């Protein structure tokens, strides 16, 4: 298409839109805005609505929130009964607490394992730096489900770890590792480790060597320099990485389903079973709303860090 | 930090932790024995069984279609969102769009999946669309969270880009549409390719969201794998994993080499 006819066509369509009172600018904003409104924001309102309904055997399997009474008057039959149920039933309470506990512990371990790696990569010269970074990202590109599955082969009774320890004579009877909370922790740390390393790396590469040299010149040992200079300066990276591990870990389903035992309680799993096994959509929605409340604060925190980074 | 040995040791241990399970997965895919972790001699029989497994092949085809469609639509929407957020200054709803374009990145999948399913059911009841659930609903769901990933990548590229090029084109009389297609788009194209690839991979990988919004006859590859491995380890899944890991490794290395070459040219 030649530039002349192209611009003529654009000018023509711009004139039509202008006549309708819509500028091209508005149109460009509208496309992503509408998509995310309809398919991201509105679903939460639907979720909230259905969490107030009651389960029935019908299609759809929940009651309407309003009903016409015998006189044709509108009756509200929505209620908080699902939420009351969640708070009174020990299963749900324990599931929420246990999810938070598992998510916190795995975030701490991801930080302890991820920080040295991120630090080392950030201080490495090229091309070692690019190669190591690629090696951190590579597992992230391979299937999440298959990486969790790999741990099933590693941790089970006749698994790689037990075989190795038994053949070395370290243990006589195989250790029970699969189907425990320990396996769930390993699975979460393992799959979310790149999410911890990448923001830390991004933060640590910006670390100005002058700060470290100044500390050394003033007689600080490497240890003191690390705890008084490097660590405080990398706080935004630590927070971002921790939130990127903590938030998805709270709602994790696949890892507890494959690596956890029957008594591994996590809220994502409870929600899944409520929906797929009990077919109770209203209770599943209430579970999701309470989970949403748990993750909203960390999400806002993450966004405020990102906004600050944009301003830098 | 004990500089001498602590750091390298910690890094080596970290990488062993990252790679040992993957390597064992690959090694045992060539195992003759059905007992996945007991070595019974070299064999490629599980690859043979995989190729004859119609359920897996069918699911792989569905997953590829979904991934292609959602990565493509997500790239368009994500790029528009990134462009609007980096070039349009302030406008009404800017904060809302920023939030909506980043929250899907970290939102627990069970919440996204359930809420989208409930949306689709309500829409079907009130609008009559989408009729039932299947390919279309999975594509819409995947597009939404993939668009957020594309938006992040495109935004960081748009922010790093030298805006004087765009200004020069405007000064020479080019309209906003021409500036976008002739200047901005070619400059950010590599980032968009990276975004598309990431979206494609994420869509191929998703189990939880697809399980919620899928319908009868539209089982994606992760859904089929999950129902298999739930019953325990199975060697044909190892074979499938090895193929996927092989494809990903080769493509990531090629992409890495290409990017290094571009960087070396100063592009």
Coordinates of C-alpha atoms in Angstrom, one line a residue:
Chain A
X1 CA 0.0 0.0 0.0
X2 CA 1.4 3.4 -0.9
X3 CA 1.9 6.0 1.8
X4 CA -0.5 8.4 0.1
X5 CA -3.5 6.1 0.0
X6 CA -2.7 4.8 3.4
X7 CA -2.7 8.2 5.0
X8 CA -5.8 9.1 3.1
X9 CA -7.6 6.1 4.4
X10 CA -6.5 6.9 8.0
X11 CA -7.6 10.5 7.6
X12 CA -11.0 9.3 6.3
X13 CA -11.6 6.9 9.2
X14 CA -10.3 9.5 11.6
X15 CA -12.9 12.0 10.2
X16 CA -15.7 9.5 10.7
X17 CA -14.7 8.8 14.3
X18 CA -14.3 12.5 14.9
X19 CA -17.8 13.1 13.6
X20 CA -19.0 10.4 16.1
X21 CA -17.2 12.4 18.9
X22 CA -14.6 9.6 19.4
X23 CA -11.0 10.4 19.1
X24 CA -8.4 7.9 17.9
X25 CA -6.7 8.2 21.3
X26 CA -9.9 7.2 23.2
X27 CA -10.3 4.2 20.8
X28 CA -6.7 3.0 21.5
X29 CA -7.3 3.3 25.3
X30 CA -10.7 1.6 25.0
X31 CA -9.4 -1.7 23.6
X32 CA -7.2 -2.9 26.4
X33 CA -9.4 -1.1 29.0
X34 CA -12.5 -2.9 27.9
X35 CA -10.8 -6.3 27.6
X36 CA -9.4 -6.2 31.1
X37 CA -12.7 -4.7 32.6
X38 CA -14.8 -7.5 31.1
X39 CA -12.5 -10.4 31.5
X40 CA -10.6 -9.5 34.7
X41 CA -12.5 -7.0 36.9
X42 CA -16.1 -7.9 36.2
X43 CA -15.5 -11.6 37.0
X44 CA -14.7 -10.6 40.6
X45 CA -18.1 -9.0 41.0
X46 CA -19.8 -12.1 39.6
X47 CA -17.7 -14.1 42.1
X48 CA -18.9 -11.9 44.9
X49 CA -22.5 -12.2 43.8
X50 CA -22.5 -15.9 43.6
X51 CA -20.7 -16.2 47.0
X52 CA -23.9 -14.8 48.5
X53 CA -26.2 -17.4 46.8
X54 CA -27.0 -20.9 47.9
X55 CA -26.2 -24.2 46.2
X56 CA -29.1 -26.0 44.4
X57 CA -29.3 -28.9 42.1
X58 CA -30.1 -27.1 38.8
X59 CA -28.4 -25.3 36.0
X60 CA -26.8 -23.0 37.0
X61 CA -26.2 -24.7 40.4
X62 CA -26.9 -21.6 42.6
X63 CA -30.0 -19.7 43.7
X64 CA -30.8 -16.2 42.3
X65 CA -30.3 -13.4 44.7
X66 CA -33.7 -11.9 44.2
X67 CA -37.0 -13.6 43.8
X68 CA -40.5 -12.5 43.0
X69 CA -42.7 -13.1 46.0
X70 CA -46.4 -14.2 45.6
X71 CA -47.5 -10.6 45.3
X72 CA -44.8 -9.8 42.7
X73 CA -42.7 -8.0 45.2
X74 CA -38.9 -8.4 45.1
X75 CA -37.5 -10.5 47.8
X76 CA -33.8 -10.5 48.7
X77 CA -32.6 -14.0 49.4
X78 CA -28.9 -13.3 49.4
X79 CA -27.0 -13.9 52.5
X80 CA -23.7 -14.3 54.2
X81 CA -24.4 -17.9 55.2
X82 CA -21.4 -19.2 53.2
X83 CA -19.0 -16.9 54.9
X84 CA -20.4 -17.8 58.3
X85 CA -19.9 -21.4 57.3
X86 CA -16.3 -20.8 56.4
X87 CA -15.5 -19.1 59.7
X88 CA -17.3 -21.7 61.8
X89 CA -15.9 -24.8 60.1
X90 CA -12.4 -25.7 61.5
X91 CA -11.4 -27.2 58.1
X92 CA -11.5 -23.9 56.3
X93 CA -9.9 -22.0 59.1
X94 CA -7.1 -24.5 59.3
X95 CA -6.7 -24.5 55.5
X96 CA -6.2 -20.7 55.5
X97 CA -3.7 -20.8 58.3
X98 CA -1.9 -23.7 56.9
X99 CA -1.7 -22.0 53.4
X100 CA -0.2 -18.8 55.0
X101 CA 2.3 -20.9 57.0
X102 CA 3.4 -22.9 54.0
X103 CA 3.6 -19.8 51.8
X104 CA 5.7 -17.9 54.4
X105 CA 8.1 -20.7 55.0
X106 CA 8.6 -21.4 51.3
X107 CA 9.1 -17.6 50.6
X108 CA 11.8 -17.5 53.3
X109 CA 13.6 -20.5 51.8
X110 CA 13.3 -19.2 48.3
X111 CA 14.9 -16.0 49.5
X112 CA 17.7 -17.8 51.3
X113 CA 18.5 -19.9 48.2
X114 CA 17.8 -17.2 45.7
X115 CA 19.7 -14.3 47.2
X116 CA 23.3 -15.8 46.9
X117 CA 22.5 -16.9 43.3
X118 CA 21.2 -13.4 42.3
X119 CA 24.1 -11.7 44.1
X120 CA 26.7 -13.9 42.4
X121 CA 25.1 -13.4 38.9
X122 CA 24.9 -9.7 39.4
X123 CA 28.6 -9.5 40.3
X124 CA 29.7 -11.8 37.5
X125 CA 31.5 -10.5 34.5
X126 CA 30.1 -11.0 31.0
X127 CA 29.6 -13.5 29.3
X128 CA 29.3 -15.6 32.5
X129 CA 26.5 -13.3 33.7
X130 CA 24.3 -13.9 30.6
X131 CA 24.9 -17.6 30.7
X132 CA 24.0 -18.0 34.4
X133 CA 20.9 -15.8 33.9
X134 CA 19.8 -17.9 31.0
X135 CA 20.3 -21.0 33.2
X136 CA 18.0 -19.5 35.8
X137 CA 15.3 -18.6 33.3
X138 CA 15.5 -21.9 31.4
X139 CA 13.5 -24.1 33.9
X140 CA 10.9 -21.3 34.0
X141 CA 10.2 -21.9 30.3
X142 CA 9.8 -25.6 30.7
X143 CA 6.5 -26.9 31.9
X144 CA 5.5 -26.1 35.5
X145 CA 3.5 -29.3 35.7
X146 CA 6.4 -31.5 34.5
X147 CA 8.8 -29.8 37.0
X148 CA 6.5 -30.7 39.8
X149 CA 6.1 -34.2 38.4
X150 CA 9.9 -34.5 38.3
X151 CA 9.9 -34.2 42.1
X152 CA 7.4 -37.1 42.4
X153 CA 10.1 -39.3 40.9
X154 CA 12.7 -37.8 43.1
X155 CA 10.9 -38.0 46.5
X156 CA 8.9 -41.2 46.4
X157 CA 9.6 -44.4 48.3
X158 CA 11.5 -46.0 45.4
X159 CA 12.6 -42.6 44.2
X160 CA 16.1 -41.3 43.2
X161 CA 16.9 -39.8 46.7
X162 CA 16.0 -42.9 48.6
X163 CA 17.8 -45.2 46.2
X164 CA 20.9 -43.1 46.4
X165 CA 20.9 -42.9 50.3
X166 CA 20.2 -46.6 50.6
X167 CA 23.0 -47.6 48.2
X168 CA 25.4 -45.4 50.1
X169 CA 24.3 -47.1 53.3
X170 CA 23.1 -43.8 54.9
X171 CA 19.7 -45.2 55.7
X172 CA 18.3 -48.8 55.9
X173 CA 14.6 -48.0 55.3
X174 CA 13.4 -45.5 52.7
X175 CA 12.4 -42.1 54.1
X176 CA 8.8 -41.0 53.6
X177 CA 9.1 -37.7 51.7
X178 CA 6.4 -37.7 49.1
X179 CA 2.9 -36.8 50.3
X180 CA 4.2 -34.7 53.2
X181 CA 4.2 -30.9 53.8
X182 CA 7.9 -31.1 53.3
X183 CA 7.4 -32.2 49.7
X184 CA 5.0 -29.3 49.2
X185 CA 7.5 -26.8 50.5
X186 CA 10.2 -28.2 48.2
X187 CA 7.9 -28.0 45.3
X188 CA 6.9 -24.4 45.9
X189 CA 10.5 -23.2 46.5
X190 CA 11.6 -25.1 43.4
X191 CA 9.0 -23.8 40.9
X192 CA 9.0 -20.2 42.1
X193 CA 12.7 -19.8 42.6
X194 CA 13.2 -17.9 39.3
X195 CA 10.5 -15.4 40.4
X196 CA 12.7 -14.7 43.5
X197 CA 16.0 -14.5 41.6
X198 CA 15.0 -12.2 38.7
X199 CA 13.8 -9.2 40.7
X200 CA 16.7 -9.6 43.1
X201 CA 19.1 -9.7 40.2
X202 CA 17.5 -6.6 38.6
X203 CA 18.0 -4.8 41.8
X204 CA 21.5 -6.0 42.6
X205 CA 22.9 -5.1 39.2
X206 CA 22.0 -1.4 39.9
X207 CA 24.0 -1.5 43.1
X208 CA 26.7 1.1 42.8
X209 CA 30.2 -0.2 43.5
X210 CA 31.1 3.1 45.0
X211 CA 28.9 2.4 48.1
X212 CA 30.8 -0.9 48.6
X213 CA 34.2 0.7 48.1
X214 CA 33.3 3.5 50.5
X215 CA 32.3 1.0 53.2
X216 CA 35.5 -0.9 52.6
X217 CA 37.6 2.2 52.8
X218 CA 36.0 3.1 56.1
X219 CA 37.3 -0.2 57.4
X220 CA 34.1 -2.3 57.2
X221 CA 34.6 -6.0 56.8
X222 CA 32.9 -7.7 53.8
X223 CA 30.3 -9.2 56.3
X224 CA 29.5 -5.8 57.8
X225 CA 29.4 -4.1 54.4
X226 CA 26.9 -6.8 53.3
X227 CA 24.6 -6.3 56.2
X228 CA 24.8 -2.5 56.4
X229 CA 25.0 -1.6 52.7
X230 CA 24.1 -4.3 50.3
X231 CA 21.1 -5.8 52.1
X232 CA 19.3 -2.6 52.9
X233 CA 19.8 -1.3 49.4
X234 CA 18.4 -4.5 47.9
X235 CA 15.2 -4.3 50.0
X236 CA 12.9 -3.4 47.0
X237 CA 14.2 -6.5 45.2
X238 CA 13.7 -8.6 48.3
X239 CA 10.1 -7.4 48.7
X240 CA 9.2 -7.8 45.0
X241 CA 10.7 -11.3 44.9
X242 CA 9.0 -12.3 48.1
X243 CA 5.6 -11.1 46.9
X244 CA 6.0 -12.9 43.6
X245 CA 6.6 -16.2 45.5
X246 CA 4.1 -15.6 48.4
X247 CA 1.0 -14.5 46.4
X248 CA 0.8 -17.5 44.0
X249 CA 1.9 -19.9 46.7
X250 CA -1.1 -19.0 48.9
X251 CA -3.5 -20.2 46.2
X252 CA -1.4 -23.1 44.9
X253 CA -3.3 -26.2 43.8
X254 CA -1.1 -28.4 41.6
X255 CA 1.8 -28.7 44.1
X256 CA -0.2 -29.8 47.1
X257 CA -2.3 -32.1 44.9
X258 CA 0.7 -33.9 43.5
X259 CA 3.3 -33.7 46.3
X260 CA 1.2 -33.2 49.4
X261 CA -0.5 -35.9 51.5
X262 CA -4.2 -36.2 52.2
X263 CA -3.7 -34.1 55.3
X264 CA -1.9 -31.3 53.5
X265 CA -4.4 -28.5 53.8
X266 CA -4.1 -25.6 51.4
X267 CA -6.8 -23.3 50.5
X268 CA -6.4 -23.6 46.7
X269 CA -7.0 -27.3 47.1
X270 CA -10.0 -26.8 49.3
X271 CA -11.5 -24.5 46.7
X272 CA -10.8 -27.0 43.9
X273 CA -12.5 -29.8 45.7
X274 CA -15.4 -27.6 46.7
X275 CA -15.9 -26.8 43.1
X276 CA -15.0 -30.0 41.2
X277 CA -16.0 -32.7 43.8
X278 CA -18.8 -31.1 46.0
X279 CA -20.0 -29.0 43.1
X280 CA -20.8 -26.3 45.6
X281 CA -20.2 -23.1 43.5
X282 CA -21.4 -20.6 46.1
X283 CA -19.1 -22.0 48.8
X284 CA -16.2 -22.2 46.4
X285 CA -16.8 -18.5 45.5
X286 CA -16.8 -17.5 49.2
X287 CA -13.5 -19.4 49.6
X288 CA -12.1 -17.5 46.6
X289 CA -13.3 -14.1 48.0
X290 CA -11.6 -14.7 51.4
X291 CA -8.4 -15.8 49.6
X292 CA -8.6 -12.6 47.5
X293 CA -8.8 -10.6 50.7
X294 CA -5.6 -12.3 51.8
X295 CA -3.6 -11.5 48.7
X296 CA -4.9 -8.0 48.0
X297 CA -2.5 -6.3 50.5
X298 CA 0.6 -8.1 49.1
X299 CA -0.5 -7.2 45.5
X300 CA -0.9 -3.5 46.4
X301 CA 2.5 -3.6 48.1
X302 CA 4.1 -5.1 45.0
X303 CA 2.4 -2.4 42.8
X304 CA 3.6 0.4 44.9
X305 CA 7.2 -0.9 44.5
X306 CA 6.7 -1.1 40.8
X307 CA 5.3 2.4 40.6
X308 CA 8.3 3.8 42.6
X309 CA 10.6 2.0 40.2
X310 CA 8.9 3.7 37.3
X311 CA 9.5 7.1 38.8
X312 CA 13.2 6.4 39.3
Chain B
X1 CA 29.9 -13.3 53.7
X2 CA 32.9 -15.6 53.7
X3 CA 33.9 -14.6 50.3
X4 CA 36.3 -17.5 49.6
X5 CA 33.9 -20.5 49.4
X6 CA 30.5 -19.7 50.7
X7 CA 29.1 -17.9 47.7
X8 CA 30.3 -20.3 44.9
X9 CA 29.2 -23.3 47.0
X10 CA 25.7 -21.7 47.5
X11 CA 25.4 -21.0 43.8
X12 CA 26.5 -24.5 42.8
X13 CA 24.0 -26.0 45.3
X14 CA 21.3 -23.8 44.0
X15 CA 21.8 -24.8 40.4
X16 CA 22.0 -28.5 41.4
X17 CA 18.7 -28.0 43.1
X18 CA 17.3 -26.4 39.9
X19 CA 18.6 -29.0 37.4
X20 CA 18.9 -32.4 39.2
X21 CA 15.1 -33.2 39.0
X22 CA 15.0 -32.2 35.3
X23 CA 18.0 -34.3 34.4
X24 CA 16.7 -37.4 36.2
X25 CA 13.4 -36.9 34.4
X26 CA 15.2 -37.0 31.1
X27 CA 17.5 -39.9 32.0
X28 CA 14.6 -42.1 33.2
X29 CA 12.6 -41.5 30.0
X30 CA 15.1 -43.8 28.3
X31 CA 14.6 -46.5 30.9
X32 CA 13.4 -49.9 29.7
X33 CA 11.7 -50.6 33.1
X34 CA 8.2 -49.4 33.9
X35 CA 9.5 -48.6 37.4
X36 CA 10.4 -45.1 36.6
X37 CA 13.3 -44.7 39.0
X38 CA 14.9 -48.2 38.8
X39 CA 17.3 -48.5 35.8
X40 CA 16.5 -51.5 33.6
X41 CA 18.6 -50.7 30.5
X42 CA 18.4 -48.2 27.7
X43 CA 15.3 -48.1 25.6
X44 CA 13.2 -45.7 23.6
X45 CA 10.0 -47.8 24.0
X46 CA 8.1 -45.0 25.9
X47 CA 8.6 -42.6 23.0
X48 CA 7.0 -45.3 20.8
X49 CA 4.1 -45.6 23.2
X50 CA 3.7 -41.8 23.3
X51 CA 3.4 -41.5 19.5
X52 CA 0.7 -44.1 19.5
X53 CA -1.3 -42.4 22.3
X54 CA -4.2 -40.7 20.5
X55 CA -5.5 -38.9 23.7
X56 CA -2.2 -37.2 24.2
X57 CA -1.7 -36.2 20.6
X58 CA -5.3 -34.8 20.4
X59 CA -4.8 -32.8 23.6
X60 CA -1.4 -31.5 22.3
X61 CA -3.2 -30.3 19.1
X62 CA -5.9 -28.5 21.2
X63 CA -3.2 -26.9 23.4
X64 CA -1.2 -25.7 20.4
X65 CA -4.3 -24.1 18.8
X66 CA -5.2 -22.4 22.1
X67 CA -1.6 -21.2 22.7
X68 CA -1.3 -19.8 19.2
X69 CA -4.6 -17.9 19.3
X70 CA -4.2 -16.6 22.8
X71 CA -0.6 -15.5 22.4
X72 CA -1.5 -13.6 19.2
X73 CA -4.5 -11.7 20.7
X74 CA -2.6 -11.2 23.9
X75 CA 0.3 -9.6 22.1
X76 CA -2.1 -7.1 20.4
X77 CA -3.9 -6.2 23.6
X78 CA -0.7 -6.2 25.8
X79 CA 1.1 -3.9 23.3
X80 CA -1.8 -1.5 23.2
X81 CA -2.0 -1.4 27.0
X82 CA 1.8 -0.9 27.3
X83 CA 1.7 1.9 24.6
X84 CA -1.2 3.7 26.3
X85 CA 0.5 3.5 29.7
X86 CA 3.9 4.7 28.5
X87 CA 3.0 7.3 25.8
X88 CA -0.4 8.8 26.6
X89 CA 0.5 10.7 29.8
X90 CA -2.4 10.9 32.1
X91 CA -6.0 10.0 31.2
X92 CA -9.0 9.0 33.1
X93 CA -8.8 5.3 34.3
X94 CA -5.0 5.2 34.0
X95 CA -4.5 3.9 37.5
X96 CA -7.3 1.3 36.9
X97 CA -5.6 0.1 33.7
X98 CA -2.2 -0.1 35.4
X99 CA -3.7 -2.3 38.2
X100 CA -5.7 -4.5 35.8
X101 CA -2.8 -5.0 33.5
X102 CA -0.4 -6.2 36.4
X103 CA -2.7 -8.0 38.9
X104 CA -3.2 -11.0 36.6
X105 CA 0.5 -11.7 36.8
X106 CA 0.3 -12.7 40.4
X107 CA -3.4 -13.5 41.0
X108 CA -3.7 -17.1 42.3
X109 CA -4.9 -19.2 39.4
X110 CA -7.8 -20.8 41.2
X111 CA -9.3 -17.4 41.7
X112 CA -8.9 -16.3 38.1
X113 CA -10.2 -19.7 36.8
X114 CA -13.3 -19.8 39.1
X115 CA -14.2 -16.1 38.5
X116 CA -13.9 -16.4 34.7
X117 CA -16.0 -19.6 34.7
X118 CA -18.7 -17.8 36.7
X119 CA -18.5 -14.9 34.3
X120 CA -18.9 -17.2 31.2
X121 CA -21.9 -19.0 32.9
X122 CA -23.6 -15.7 33.7
X123 CA -22.9 -14.3 30.2
X124 CA -24.4 -17.4 28.7
X125 CA -27.5 -17.0 30.8
X126 CA -28.0 -13.4 30.1
X127 CA -26.5 -12.8 26.6
X128 CA -26.6 -16.3 25.2
X129 CA -22.8 -16.1 24.5
X130 CA -20.5 -18.0 24.8
X131 CA -22.7 -21.0 24.1
X132 CA -21.1 -23.6 26.4
X133 CA -17.5 -23.8 27.2
X134 CA -14.6 -25.1 25.2
X135 CA -11.8 -23.7 23.0
X136 CA -13.2 -20.2 22.9
X137 CA -13.5 -19.8 26.6
X138 CA -10.0 -21.2 27.2
X139 CA -8.6 -18.8 24.6
X140 CA -10.3 -15.8 26.2
X141 CA -9.0 -16.8 29.7
X142 CA -5.5 -17.4 28.5
X143 CA -5.4 -14.2 26.5
X144 CA -6.3 -12.2 29.6
X145 CA -3.4 -13.3 31.8
X146 CA -0.9 -13.6 28.8
X147 CA -1.8 -10.0 27.8
X148 CA -0.6 -8.9 31.3
X149 CA 2.8 -10.6 30.7
X150 CA 3.2 -9.0 27.2
X151 CA 2.3 -5.6 28.7
X152 CA 5.1 -5.8 31.2
X153 CA 7.7 -6.8 28.6
X154 CA 6.5 -4.2 26.0
X155 CA 6.3 -1.4 28.7
X156 CA 9.9 -1.9 29.8
X157 CA 11.0 -1.8 26.1
X158 CA 8.9 1.3 25.4
X159 CA 10.4 3.0 28.4
X160 CA 14.0 2.3 27.4
X161 CA 13.4 3.3 23.8
X162 CA 14.8 6.7 22.7
X163 CA 11.7 8.8 22.2
X164 CA 13.5 11.4 20.1
X165 CA 13.0 9.1 17.0
X166 CA 9.2 9.4 17.5
X167 CA 9.5 13.1 18.1
X168 CA 11.5 13.5 14.9
X169 CA 8.9 11.7 12.8
X170 CA 6.2 13.8 14.3
X171 CA 8.1 17.0 13.6
X172 CA 8.4 15.8 10.0
X173 CA 4.6 15.7 9.8
X174 CA 3.9 12.0 10.4
X175 CA 0.5 11.3 12.0
X176 CA 0.3 9.3 15.3
X177 CA -0.7 6.2 13.4
X178 CA 2.2 6.4 11.0
X179 CA 4.7 7.1 13.8
X180 CA 3.5 4.0 15.6
X181 CA 3.7 1.7 12.6
X182 CA 6.8 3.1 11.0
X183 CA 8.9 4.0 14.0
X184 CA 7.7 2.5 17.3
X185 CA 6.6 -0.9 16.2
X186 CA 9.8 -1.8 14.4
X187 CA 11.9 -0.7 17.3
X188 CA 9.9 -2.7 19.9
X189 CA 9.4 -5.7 17.6
X190 CA 12.0 -8.0 19.3
X191 CA 10.4 -7.4 22.7
X192 CA 7.0 -8.2 21.2
X193 CA 8.4 -11.5 19.7
X194 CA 9.7 -12.3 23.2
X195 CA 6.3 -11.4 24.7
X196 CA 4.5 -13.6 22.1
X197 CA 6.8 -16.6 22.9
X198 CA 6.3 -16.2 26.6
X199 CA 2.6 -15.9 26.2
X200 CA 2.6 -19.1 24.0
X201 CA 4.6 -21.0 26.6
X202 CA 2.4 -19.8 29.5
X203 CA -0.7 -20.8 27.6
X204 CA 0.7 -24.3 26.8
X205 CA 1.6 -24.7 30.4
X206 CA -1.6 -23.7 32.2
X207 CA -3.6 -26.4 34.0
X208 CA -5.7 -24.7 36.6
X209 CA -7.4 -21.9 34.6
X210 CA -8.0 -24.3 31.7
X211 CA -9.6 -26.9 34.0
X212 CA -12.1 -24.4 35.2
X213 CA -13.2 -22.8 31.9
X214 CA -12.9 -25.8 29.6
X215 CA -15.8 -27.9 28.6
X216 CA -16.4 -31.5 27.4
X217 CA -14.2 -32.4 24.4
X218 CA -11.7 -29.6 25.0
X219 CA -9.0 -31.2 27.3
X220 CA -5.7 -29.4 26.9
X221 CA -2.3 -31.3 27.2
X222 CA -1.7 -30.3 30.8
X223 CA -5.2 -31.5 31.8
X224 CA -4.4 -34.9 30.3
X225 CA -0.9 -35.1 31.8
X226 CA -2.3 -34.1 35.2
X227 CA -5.0 -36.9 35.2
X228 CA -2.2 -39.4 34.3
X229 CA 0.4 -38.3 36.9
X230 CA -2.2 -38.0 39.6
X231 CA -2.3 -41.8 39.6
X232 CA 1.5 -41.9 40.0
X233 CA 4.7 -41.7 37.9
X234 CA 4.4 -43.0 34.4
X235 CA 7.3 -43.4 31.9
X236 CA 5.5 -42.0 28.9
X237 CA 5.1 -38.7 30.7
X238 CA 8.9 -38.7 31.2
X239 CA 9.3 -39.2 27.4
X240 CA 6.8 -36.3 26.7
X241 CA 8.7 -34.1 29.3
X242 CA 12.0 -34.8 27.6
X243 CA 10.6 -33.8 24.2
X244 CA 9.2 -30.5 25.6
X245 CA 12.4 -29.8 27.6
X246 CA 14.4 -30.4 24.4
X247 CA 12.4 -28.1 22.3
X248 CA 12.4 -25.4 24.9
X249 CA 16.2 -25.7 25.6
X250 CA 17.0 -25.4 21.9
X251 CA 14.7 -22.4 21.3
X252 CA 15.9 -20.5 24.4
X253 CA 19.6 -21.1 23.4
X254 CA 18.9 -19.9 19.8
X255 CA 17.0 -16.9 21.1
X256 CA 19.9 -16.1 23.5
X257 CA 22.5 -16.4 20.8
X258 CA 20.4 -14.1 18.5
X259 CA 20.0 -11.5 21.2
X260 CA 23.7 -11.5 22.0
X261 CA 24.4 -11.0 18.3
X262 CA 22.0 -8.1 18.2
X263 CA 23.6 -6.6 21.3
X264 CA 27.1 -7.1 19.8
X265 CA 26.0 -5.2 16.7
X266 CA 24.8 -2.5 19.0
X267 CA 21.2 -2.9 17.8

